[in-house]
Amino acid sequence: MSYDIQANSAPVALSSSQYGGGGSARVLIVSSDLAKAHAFVDYLGLHGFHAAAASTLQGGLRVLAAREQDLVILDLHLGQSDELETLRAIRSKSDVPMIVITGDRSDEVECVLCLELGADDCVTKLIGQRELVARVRVVLRRRLADRPARGEDKDHRRIHFGGWVLDRRLRTLTDPAGSRVELAKGDYAILVAFLNAPQRPLSREHLLQATRMHEDILDRSIDVKVLRLRRKLEQGPGAPQLIRTERGVGYVFTLPVEHLG
């Protein structure tokens, strides 16, 4: 196992205009192009971030295991046999926000796959340093806004419903038999929206807003995503019991929900 980890100098406190809160945000760049990665490290350091670079997936995972990061910038082209497995590997270990850097040209299919697998943003290798810093700030502010109030975080860490358990800290779903069920980013977002308002009819517009799926122009795209979630939760998605369609309204999650610490 080989890895190369470099970091800029001591952390610099972020202003509220940069991140939305105090402290120094830690950013990890995972890229085999260390020259470019180190250039980003230096530039991020100048703008108040505590940045580090790892040259391999294993090195990046080691950094994540040793110390919590606020954001990961992931260069998919790391020489892996399956580049998307790199994204899956990090997402399976951590719920850290991720910006993925793809090839030199925009590849819509690749970006969509990355977003579905849990990336928060997707850019090309041609991105400039200034734009990268702007995107880092946007993703961090969005994550900060999505966090529940400090007093609520512990109470909503685990959610029980009908024998299922959703762990929001680990971003994992366990079925009544104790087996883990894989959730893509869209599946997870819609499930959380339902669990936040159980046994209440939710419109497609509400689900679009709650899941931040603004890239979906048509409301009917929510139907496809709900169908995919049903296939993972329901024994017979043709006759759904957990997520029921409310004609003319949208959908309702039928089970009572229990929030545990």
PDB file of C-alpha atoms in Angstrom:
ATOM      1  CA  MET A   1       0.000   0.000   0.000  1.00  0.00           C
ATOM      2  CA  SER A   2       1.441   3.322  -0.996  1.00  0.00           C
ATOM      3  CA  TYR A   3       0.210   6.791  -0.266  1.00  0.00           C
ATOM      4  CA  ASP A   4       1.513  10.302  -0.206  1.00  0.00           C
ATOM      5  CA  ILE A   5      -0.143  12.830   2.083  1.00  0.00           C
ATOM      6  CA  GLN A   6       0.726  16.501   2.032  1.00  0.00           C
ATOM      7  CA  ALA A   7      -0.930  19.353   3.902  1.00  0.00           C
ATOM      8  CA  ASN A   8      -0.646  23.080   3.960  1.00  0.00           C
ATOM      9  CA  SER A   9       0.386  25.028   7.040  1.00  0.00           C
ATOM     10  CA  ALA A  10      -1.630  25.477  10.225  1.00  0.00           C
ATOM     11  CA  PRO A  11      -5.414  25.885   9.822  1.00  0.00           C
ATOM     12  CA  VAL A  12      -6.794  29.337   9.200  1.00  0.00           C
ATOM     13  CA  ALA A  13     -10.194  30.252  10.626  1.00  0.00           C
ATOM     14  CA  LEU A  14     -12.907  30.694   8.038  1.00  0.00           C
ATOM     15  CA  SER A  15     -15.070  33.749   7.969  1.00  0.00           C
ATOM     16  CA  SER A  16     -18.835  33.392   7.999  1.00  0.00           C
ATOM     17  CA  SER A  17     -18.973  34.585   4.394  1.00  0.00           C
ATOM     18  CA  GLN A  18     -16.787  31.685   3.303  1.00  0.00           C
ATOM     19  CA  TYR A  19     -18.429  28.772   5.094  1.00  0.00           C
ATOM     20  CA  GLY A  20     -21.236  29.989   7.272  1.00  0.00           C
ATOM     21  CA  GLY A  21     -19.602  29.149  10.577  1.00  0.00           C
ATOM     22  CA  GLY A  22     -16.409  29.432  12.594  1.00  0.00           C
ATOM     23  CA  GLY A  23     -13.457  27.070  12.623  1.00  0.00           C
ATOM     24  CA  SER A  24     -11.291  25.780   9.818  1.00  0.00           C
ATOM     25  CA  ALA A  25     -12.828  23.473   7.212  1.00  0.00           C
ATOM     26  CA  ARG A  26     -10.671  20.458   6.352  1.00  0.00           C
ATOM     27  CA  VAL A  27     -10.525  19.497   2.686  1.00  0.00           C
ATOM     28  CA  LEU A  28      -8.924  16.281   1.412  1.00  0.00           C
ATOM     29  CA  ILE A  29      -7.896  16.012  -2.263  1.00  0.00           C
ATOM     30  CA  VAL A  30      -7.498  12.448  -3.552  1.00  0.00           C
ATOM     31  CA  SER A  31      -5.669  12.485  -6.889  1.00  0.00           C
ATOM     32  CA  SER A  32      -2.830  10.669  -8.611  1.00  0.00           C
ATOM     33  CA  ASP A  33      -1.819  14.011 -10.172  1.00  0.00           C
ATOM     34  CA  LEU A  34      -0.016  15.258  -7.084  1.00  0.00           C
ATOM     35  CA  ALA A  35       1.412  18.347  -8.763  1.00  0.00           C
ATOM     36  CA  LYS A  36      -2.072  19.638  -9.527  1.00  0.00           C
ATOM     37  CA  ALA A  37      -3.405  18.404  -6.186  1.00  0.00           C
ATOM     38  CA  HIS A  38      -0.691  20.278  -4.295  1.00  0.00           C
ATOM     39  CA  ALA A  39      -1.451  23.421  -6.284  1.00  0.00           C
ATOM     40  CA  PHE A  40      -5.057  23.130  -5.114  1.00  0.00           C
ATOM     41  CA  VAL A  41      -3.838  22.493  -1.552  1.00  0.00           C
ATOM     42  CA  ASP A  42      -1.823  25.718  -1.583  1.00  0.00           C
ATOM     43  CA  TYR A  43      -4.650  27.734  -3.141  1.00  0.00           C
ATOM     44  CA  LEU A  44      -7.220  26.399  -0.688  1.00  0.00           C
ATOM     45  CA  GLY A  45      -4.827  27.221   2.143  1.00  0.00           C
ATOM     46  CA  LEU A  46      -4.641  30.823   0.984  1.00  0.00           C
ATOM     47  CA  HIS A  47      -8.426  31.000   1.209  1.00  0.00           C
ATOM     48  CA  GLY A  48      -8.700  29.774   4.781  1.00  0.00           C
ATOM     49  CA  PHE A  49      -9.023  26.018   4.350  1.00  0.00           C
ATOM     50  CA  HIS A  50      -6.880  23.326   5.923  1.00  0.00           C
ATOM     51  CA  ALA A  51      -6.177  21.154   2.867  1.00  0.00           C
ATOM     52  CA  ALA A  52      -4.345  17.856   2.350  1.00  0.00           C
ATOM     53  CA  ALA A  53      -3.620  15.616  -0.645  1.00  0.00           C
ATOM     54  CA  ALA A  54      -3.467  11.821  -0.955  1.00  0.00           C
ATOM     55  CA  SER A  55      -2.189  10.094  -4.104  1.00  0.00           C
ATOM     56  CA  THR A  56      -4.165   6.831  -3.725  1.00  0.00           C
ATOM     57  CA  LEU A  57      -7.595   5.702  -2.650  1.00  0.00           C
ATOM     58  CA  GLN A  58      -6.009   3.777   0.220  1.00  0.00           C
ATOM     59  CA  GLY A  59      -4.198   6.888   1.380  1.00  0.00           C
ATOM     60  CA  GLY A  60      -7.378   8.898   1.237  1.00  0.00           C
ATOM     61  CA  LEU A  61      -9.291   6.298   3.249  1.00  0.00           C
ATOM     62  CA  ARG A  62      -6.514   6.287   5.814  1.00  0.00           C
ATOM     63  CA  VAL A  63      -6.796  10.067   6.233  1.00  0.00           C
ATOM     64  CA  LEU A  64     -10.580   9.795   6.601  1.00  0.00           C
ATOM     65  CA  ALA A  65     -10.204   7.072   9.221  1.00  0.00           C
ATOM     66  CA  ALA A  66      -7.605   9.064  11.170  1.00  0.00           C
ATOM     67  CA  ARG A  67      -9.398  12.400  11.163  1.00  0.00           C
ATOM     68  CA  GLU A  68     -12.805  13.628  10.107  1.00  0.00           C
ATOM     69  CA  GLN A  69     -12.787  15.804   6.992  1.00  0.00           C
ATOM     70  CA  ASP A  70     -15.343  18.432   6.021  1.00  0.00           C
ATOM     71  CA  LEU A  71     -15.098  17.742   2.290  1.00  0.00           C
ATOM     72  CA  VAL A  72     -13.310  15.446  -0.181  1.00  0.00           C
ATOM     73  CA  ILE A  73     -12.284  16.407  -3.712  1.00  0.00           C
ATOM     74  CA  LEU A  74     -11.990  13.139  -5.628  1.00  0.00           C
ATOM     75  CA  ASP A  75     -10.193  12.694  -8.944  1.00  0.00           C
ATOM     76  CA  LEU A  76     -11.823   9.576 -10.388  1.00  0.00           C
ATOM     77  CA  HIS A  77      -8.923   8.844 -12.727  1.00  0.00           C
ATOM     78  CA  LEU A  78      -6.701   7.129 -10.176  1.00  0.00           C
ATOM     79  CA  GLY A  79      -5.740   4.111 -12.259  1.00  0.00           C
ATOM     80  CA  GLN A  80      -8.378   1.943 -10.601  1.00  0.00           C
ATOM     81  CA  SER A  81      -9.911  -0.920 -12.577  1.00  0.00           C
ATOM     82  CA  ASP A  82     -13.322   0.543 -11.838  1.00  0.00           C
ATOM     83  CA  GLU A  83     -13.151   4.255 -11.123  1.00  0.00           C
ATOM     84  CA  LEU A  84     -16.684   4.389  -9.733  1.00  0.00           C
ATOM     85  CA  GLU A  85     -15.670   1.820  -7.111  1.00  0.00           C
ATOM     86  CA  THR A  86     -13.422   4.537  -5.686  1.00  0.00           C
ATOM     87  CA  LEU A  87     -16.469   6.722  -5.096  1.00  0.00           C
ATOM     88  CA  ARG A  88     -18.420   3.788  -3.656  1.00  0.00           C
ATOM     89  CA  ALA A  89     -15.539   2.909  -1.328  1.00  0.00           C
ATOM     90  CA  ILE A  90     -15.369   6.394   0.176  1.00  0.00           C
ATOM     91  CA  ARG A  91     -19.147   6.747   0.435  1.00  0.00           C
ATOM     92  CA  SER A  92     -19.413   3.351   2.184  1.00  0.00           C
ATOM     93  CA  LYS A  93     -16.990   4.571   4.856  1.00  0.00           C
ATOM     94  CA  SER A  94     -18.118   8.158   5.298  1.00  0.00           C
ATOM     95  CA  ASP A  95     -20.936  10.635   4.693  1.00  0.00           C
ATOM     96  CA  VAL A  96     -18.387  13.381   4.000  1.00  0.00           C
ATOM     97  CA  PRO A  97     -19.424  15.806   1.194  1.00  0.00           C
ATOM     98  CA  MET A  98     -17.640  15.034  -2.089  1.00  0.00           C
ATOM     99  CA  ILE A  99     -16.797  16.968  -5.244  1.00  0.00           C
ATOM    100  CA  VAL A 100     -15.818  14.621  -8.080  1.00  0.00           C
ATOM    101  CA  ILE A 101     -13.406  15.629 -10.839  1.00  0.00           C
ATOM    102  CA  THR A 102     -14.023  13.707 -14.073  1.00  0.00           C
ATOM    103  CA  GLY A 103     -12.286  13.812 -17.476  1.00  0.00           C
ATOM    104  CA  ASP A 104     -11.226  16.770 -19.600  1.00  0.00           C
ATOM    105  CA  ARG A 105     -14.629  16.960 -21.261  1.00  0.00           C
ATOM    106  CA  SER A 106     -18.082  17.034 -19.769  1.00  0.00           C
ATOM    107  CA  ASP A 107     -19.583  13.522 -19.646  1.00  0.00           C
ATOM    108  CA  GLU A 108     -23.207  13.760 -18.580  1.00  0.00           C
ATOM    109  CA  VAL A 109     -23.602  10.010 -18.030  1.00  0.00           C
ATOM    110  CA  GLU A 110     -20.530   9.836 -15.801  1.00  0.00           C
ATOM    111  CA  CYS A 111     -21.628  12.873 -13.794  1.00  0.00           C
ATOM    112  CA  VAL A 112     -25.139  11.470 -13.312  1.00  0.00           C
ATOM    113  CA  LEU A 113     -23.666   8.180 -12.066  1.00  0.00           C
ATOM    114  CA  CYS A 114     -21.407  10.043  -9.654  1.00  0.00           C
ATOM    115  CA  LEU A 115     -24.304  12.080  -8.271  1.00  0.00           C
ATOM    116  CA  GLU A 116     -26.459   8.977  -7.893  1.00  0.00           C
ATOM    117  CA  LEU A 117     -23.645   7.239  -6.007  1.00  0.00           C
ATOM    118  CA  GLY A 118     -23.434  10.041  -3.489  1.00  0.00           C
ATOM    119  CA  ALA A 119     -21.294  12.843  -4.927  1.00  0.00           C
ATOM    120  CA  ASP A 120     -22.435  16.375  -4.056  1.00  0.00           C
ATOM    121  CA  ASP A 121     -20.983  18.023  -7.163  1.00  0.00           C
ATOM    122  CA  CYS A 122     -19.265  16.976 -10.396  1.00  0.00           C
ATOM    123  CA  VAL A 123     -16.710  19.016 -12.393  1.00  0.00           C
ATOM    124  CA  THR A 124     -14.142  18.409 -15.146  1.00  0.00           C
ATOM    125  CA  LYS A 125     -10.358  18.494 -14.949  1.00  0.00           C
ATOM    126  CA  LEU A 126     -10.432  21.838 -16.734  1.00  0.00           C
ATOM    127  CA  ILE A 127     -11.853  23.562 -13.656  1.00  0.00           C
ATOM    128  CA  GLY A 128      -9.838  26.539 -12.435  1.00  0.00           C
ATOM    129  CA  GLN A 129      -8.697  27.099  -8.883  1.00  0.00           C
ATOM    130  CA  ARG A 130     -11.046  30.029  -8.277  1.00  0.00           C
ATOM    131  CA  GLU A 131     -14.105  28.081  -9.426  1.00  0.00           C
ATOM    132  CA  LEU A 132     -13.084  25.049  -7.360  1.00  0.00           C
ATOM    133  CA  VAL A 133     -12.883  27.177  -4.202  1.00  0.00           C
ATOM    134  CA  ALA A 134     -16.320  28.639  -4.993  1.00  0.00           C
ATOM    135  CA  ARG A 135     -17.801  25.164  -5.408  1.00  0.00           C
ATOM    136  CA  VAL A 136     -16.180  23.991  -2.176  1.00  0.00           C
ATOM    137  CA  ARG A 137     -17.841  26.865  -0.330  1.00  0.00           C
ATOM    138  CA  VAL A 138     -21.227  26.146  -1.912  1.00  0.00           C
ATOM    139  CA  VAL A 139     -21.132  22.448  -0.980  1.00  0.00           C
ATOM    140  CA  LEU A 140     -20.013  23.217   2.579  1.00  0.00           C
ATOM    141  CA  ARG A 141     -22.707  25.854   3.055  1.00  0.00           C
ATOM    142  CA  ARG A 142     -25.323  23.456   1.702  1.00  0.00           C
ATOM    143  CA  ARG A 143     -24.210  20.710   4.095  1.00  0.00           C
ATOM    144  CA  LEU A 144     -24.192  23.157   6.993  1.00  0.00           C
ATOM    145  CA  ALA A 145     -27.742  24.236   6.142  1.00  0.00           C
ATOM    146  CA  ASP A 146     -28.889  20.607   5.963  1.00  0.00           C
ATOM    147  CA  ARG A 147     -27.599  19.757   9.431  1.00  0.00           C
ATOM    148  CA  PRO A 148     -30.254  19.646  12.141  1.00  0.00           C
ATOM    149  CA  ALA A 149     -29.877  21.876  15.164  1.00  0.00           C
ATOM    150  CA  ARG A 150     -27.279  20.612  17.623  1.00  0.00           C
ATOM    151  CA  GLY A 151     -29.888  19.522  20.150  1.00  0.00           C
ATOM    152  CA  GLU A 152     -31.789  17.555  17.478  1.00  0.00           C
ATOM    153  CA  ASP A 153     -28.846  15.757  15.931  1.00  0.00           C
ATOM    154  CA  LYS A 154     -28.572  13.045  18.575  1.00  0.00           C
ATOM    155  CA  ASP A 155     -32.328  12.409  18.626  1.00  0.00           C
ATOM    156  CA  HIS A 156     -32.536  11.932  14.857  1.00  0.00           C
ATOM    157  CA  ARG A 157     -29.406   9.868  14.351  1.00  0.00           C
ATOM    158  CA  ARG A 158     -31.285   6.573  13.978  1.00  0.00           C
ATOM    159  CA  ILE A 159     -34.800   6.186  12.628  1.00  0.00           C
ATOM    160  CA  HIS A 160     -36.892   3.030  13.098  1.00  0.00           C
ATOM    161  CA  PHE A 161     -39.905   2.115  10.979  1.00  0.00           C
ATOM    162  CA  GLY A 162     -41.552  -1.290  10.593  1.00  0.00           C
ATOM    163  CA  GLY A 163     -38.416  -3.191  11.596  1.00  0.00           C
ATOM    164  CA  TRP A 164     -36.189  -1.105   9.332  1.00  0.00           C
ATOM    165  CA  VAL A 165     -33.403   1.126  10.697  1.00  0.00           C
ATOM    166  CA  LEU A 166     -31.952   4.169   8.942  1.00  0.00           C
ATOM    167  CA  ASP A 167     -28.717   5.472  10.464  1.00  0.00           C
ATOM    168  CA  ARG A 168     -28.366   9.069   9.277  1.00  0.00           C
ATOM    169  CA  ARG A 169     -24.861   9.455  10.673  1.00  0.00           C
ATOM    170  CA  LEU A 170     -23.541   6.427   8.760  1.00  0.00           C
ATOM    171  CA  ARG A 171     -26.078   6.864   5.925  1.00  0.00           C
ATOM    172  CA  THR A 172     -26.987   3.175   6.080  1.00  0.00           C
ATOM    173  CA  LEU A 173     -30.314   1.336   5.841  1.00  0.00           C
ATOM    174  CA  THR A 174     -30.890  -2.056   7.500  1.00  0.00           C
ATOM    175  CA  ASP A 175     -33.897  -4.257   6.696  1.00  0.00           C
ATOM    176  CA  PRO A 176     -35.933  -6.190   9.318  1.00  0.00           C
ATOM    177  CA  ALA A 177     -33.721  -9.252   8.802  1.00  0.00           C
ATOM    178  CA  GLY A 178     -30.620  -7.238   9.687  1.00  0.00           C
ATOM    179  CA  SER A 179     -29.232  -7.026   6.141  1.00  0.00           C
ATOM    180  CA  ARG A 180     -27.866  -3.777   4.772  1.00  0.00           C
ATOM    181  CA  VAL A 181     -29.678  -2.257   1.793  1.00  0.00           C
ATOM    182  CA  GLU A 182     -27.672  -0.069  -0.572  1.00  0.00           C
ATOM    183  CA  LEU A 183     -29.143   3.372  -1.196  1.00  0.00           C
ATOM    184  CA  ALA A 184     -28.152   5.714  -4.002  1.00  0.00           C
ATOM    185  CA  LYS A 185     -28.116   9.426  -3.191  1.00  0.00           C
ATOM    186  CA  GLY A 186     -31.580   9.966  -4.648  1.00  0.00           C
ATOM    187  CA  ASP A 187     -33.043   6.969  -2.784  1.00  0.00           C
ATOM    188  CA  TYR A 188     -31.630   8.211   0.516  1.00  0.00           C
ATOM    189  CA  ALA A 189     -32.883  11.775  -0.012  1.00  0.00           C
ATOM    190  CA  ILE A 190     -36.451  10.700  -0.781  1.00  0.00           C
ATOM    191  CA  LEU A 191     -36.530   8.228   2.116  1.00  0.00           C
ATOM    192  CA  VAL A 192     -35.410  10.940   4.557  1.00  0.00           C
ATOM    193  CA  ALA A 193     -38.095  13.270   3.184  1.00  0.00           C
ATOM    194  CA  PHE A 194     -40.754  10.617   3.844  1.00  0.00           C
ATOM    195  CA  LEU A 195     -39.416   9.809   7.313  1.00  0.00           C
ATOM    196  CA  ASN A 196     -39.444  13.501   8.240  1.00  0.00           C
ATOM    197  CA  ALA A 197     -43.201  13.613   7.502  1.00  0.00           C
ATOM    198  CA  PRO A 198     -44.637  10.115   8.051  1.00  0.00           C
ATOM    199  CA  GLN A 199     -48.309   9.349   7.441  1.00  0.00           C
ATOM    200  CA  ARG A 200     -48.808  12.716   5.733  1.00  0.00           C
ATOM    201  CA  PRO A 201     -49.523  13.182   2.011  1.00  0.00           C
ATOM    202  CA  LEU A 202     -46.554  14.811   0.291  1.00  0.00           C
ATOM    203  CA  SER A 203     -46.832  16.453  -3.117  1.00  0.00           C
ATOM    204  CA  ARG A 204     -44.306  15.890  -5.877  1.00  0.00           C
ATOM    205  CA  GLU A 205     -43.309  19.547  -5.575  1.00  0.00           C
ATOM    206  CA  HIS A 206     -42.632  19.075  -1.855  1.00  0.00           C
ATOM    207  CA  LEU A 207     -40.445  16.026  -2.580  1.00  0.00           C
ATOM    208  CA  LEU A 208     -38.539  17.949  -5.237  1.00  0.00           C
ATOM    209  CA  GLN A 209     -37.827  20.715  -2.747  1.00  0.00           C
ATOM    210  CA  ALA A 210     -37.071  18.397   0.174  1.00  0.00           C
ATOM    211  CA  THR A 211     -34.619  16.307  -1.815  1.00  0.00           C
ATOM    212  CA  ARG A 212     -32.992  19.294  -3.574  1.00  0.00           C
ATOM    213  CA  MET A 213     -33.408  17.561  -6.946  1.00  0.00           C
ATOM    214  CA  HIS A 214     -33.552  20.834  -8.850  1.00  0.00           C
ATOM    215  CA  GLU A 215     -31.936  19.233 -11.882  1.00  0.00           C
ATOM    216  CA  ASP A 216     -35.211  17.341 -12.437  1.00  0.00           C
ATOM    217  CA  ILE A 217     -37.381  19.697 -14.451  1.00  0.00           C
ATOM    218  CA  LEU A 218     -40.415  17.420 -14.652  1.00  0.00           C
ATOM    219  CA  ASP A 219     -42.334  16.428 -11.517  1.00  0.00           C
ATOM    220  CA  ARG A 220     -42.848  12.958 -12.993  1.00  0.00           C
ATOM    221  CA  SER A 221     -39.140  12.222 -12.479  1.00  0.00           C
ATOM    222  CA  ILE A 222     -40.044  11.891  -8.786  1.00  0.00           C
ATOM    223  CA  ASP A 223     -42.348   9.002  -9.734  1.00  0.00           C
ATOM    224  CA  VAL A 224     -39.394   7.087 -11.143  1.00  0.00           C
ATOM    225  CA  LYS A 225     -37.333   7.697  -8.018  1.00  0.00           C
ATOM    226  CA  VAL A 226     -40.192   6.678  -5.716  1.00  0.00           C
ATOM    227  CA  LEU A 227     -40.654   3.488  -7.751  1.00  0.00           C
ATOM    228  CA  ARG A 228     -36.973   2.676  -7.316  1.00  0.00           C
ATOM    229  CA  LEU A 229     -37.218   3.216  -3.561  1.00  0.00           C
ATOM    230  CA  ARG A 230     -40.337   1.049  -3.412  1.00  0.00           C
ATOM    231  CA  ARG A 231     -38.450  -1.812  -5.046  1.00  0.00           C
ATOM    232  CA  LYS A 232     -35.973  -1.703  -2.176  1.00  0.00           C
ATOM    233  CA  LEU A 233     -38.526  -1.395   0.633  1.00  0.00           C
ATOM    234  CA  GLU A 234     -41.586  -3.286  -0.547  1.00  0.00           C
ATOM    235  CA  GLN A 235     -42.002  -7.041  -0.867  1.00  0.00           C
ATOM    236  CA  GLY A 236     -44.436  -6.449  -3.710  1.00  0.00           C
ATOM    237  CA  PRO A 237     -43.888  -3.005  -5.276  1.00  0.00           C
ATOM    238  CA  GLY A 238     -46.886  -3.666  -7.527  1.00  0.00           C
ATOM    239  CA  ALA A 239     -49.129  -3.383  -4.469  1.00  0.00           C
ATOM    240  CA  PRO A 240     -47.192  -0.960  -2.241  1.00  0.00           C
ATOM    241  CA  GLN A 241     -47.892  -0.844   1.483  1.00  0.00           C
ATOM    242  CA  LEU A 242     -45.132   1.455   2.807  1.00  0.00           C
ATOM    243  CA  ILE A 243     -45.321   4.217   0.197  1.00  0.00           C
ATOM    244  CA  ARG A 244     -48.869   4.699  -1.047  1.00  0.00           C
ATOM    245  CA  THR A 245     -49.872   6.858  -3.987  1.00  0.00           C
ATOM    246  CA  GLU A 246     -52.359   9.613  -3.153  1.00  0.00           C
ATOM    247  CA  ARG A 247     -54.150  10.312  -6.420  1.00  0.00           C
ATOM    248  CA  GLY A 248     -54.084  13.985  -7.302  1.00  0.00           C
ATOM    249  CA  VAL A 249     -51.710  14.755  -4.437  1.00  0.00           C
ATOM    250  CA  GLY A 250     -48.524  12.710  -4.447  1.00  0.00           C
ATOM    251  CA  TYR A 251     -47.363  10.076  -1.963  1.00  0.00           C
ATOM    252  CA  VAL A 252     -47.721   9.155   1.704  1.00  0.00           C
ATOM    253  CA  PHE A 253     -45.366   7.066   3.859  1.00  0.00           C
ATOM    254  CA  THR A 254     -47.794   4.876   5.793  1.00  0.00           C
ATOM    255  CA  LEU A 255     -45.727   3.580   8.723  1.00  0.00           C
ATOM    256  CA  PRO A 256     -45.202   5.312  12.070  1.00  0.00           C
ATOM    257  CA  VAL A 257     -41.611   6.461  12.609  1.00  0.00           C
ATOM    258  CA  GLU A 258     -39.528   6.386  15.782  1.00  0.00           C
ATOM    259  CA  HIS A 259     -36.460   8.613  16.184  1.00  0.00           C
ATOM    260  CA  LEU A 260     -33.726   7.220  18.421  1.00  0.00           C
ATOM    261  CA  GLY A 261     -30.287   8.410  19.504  1.00  0.00           C
TER     262      GLY A 261
END
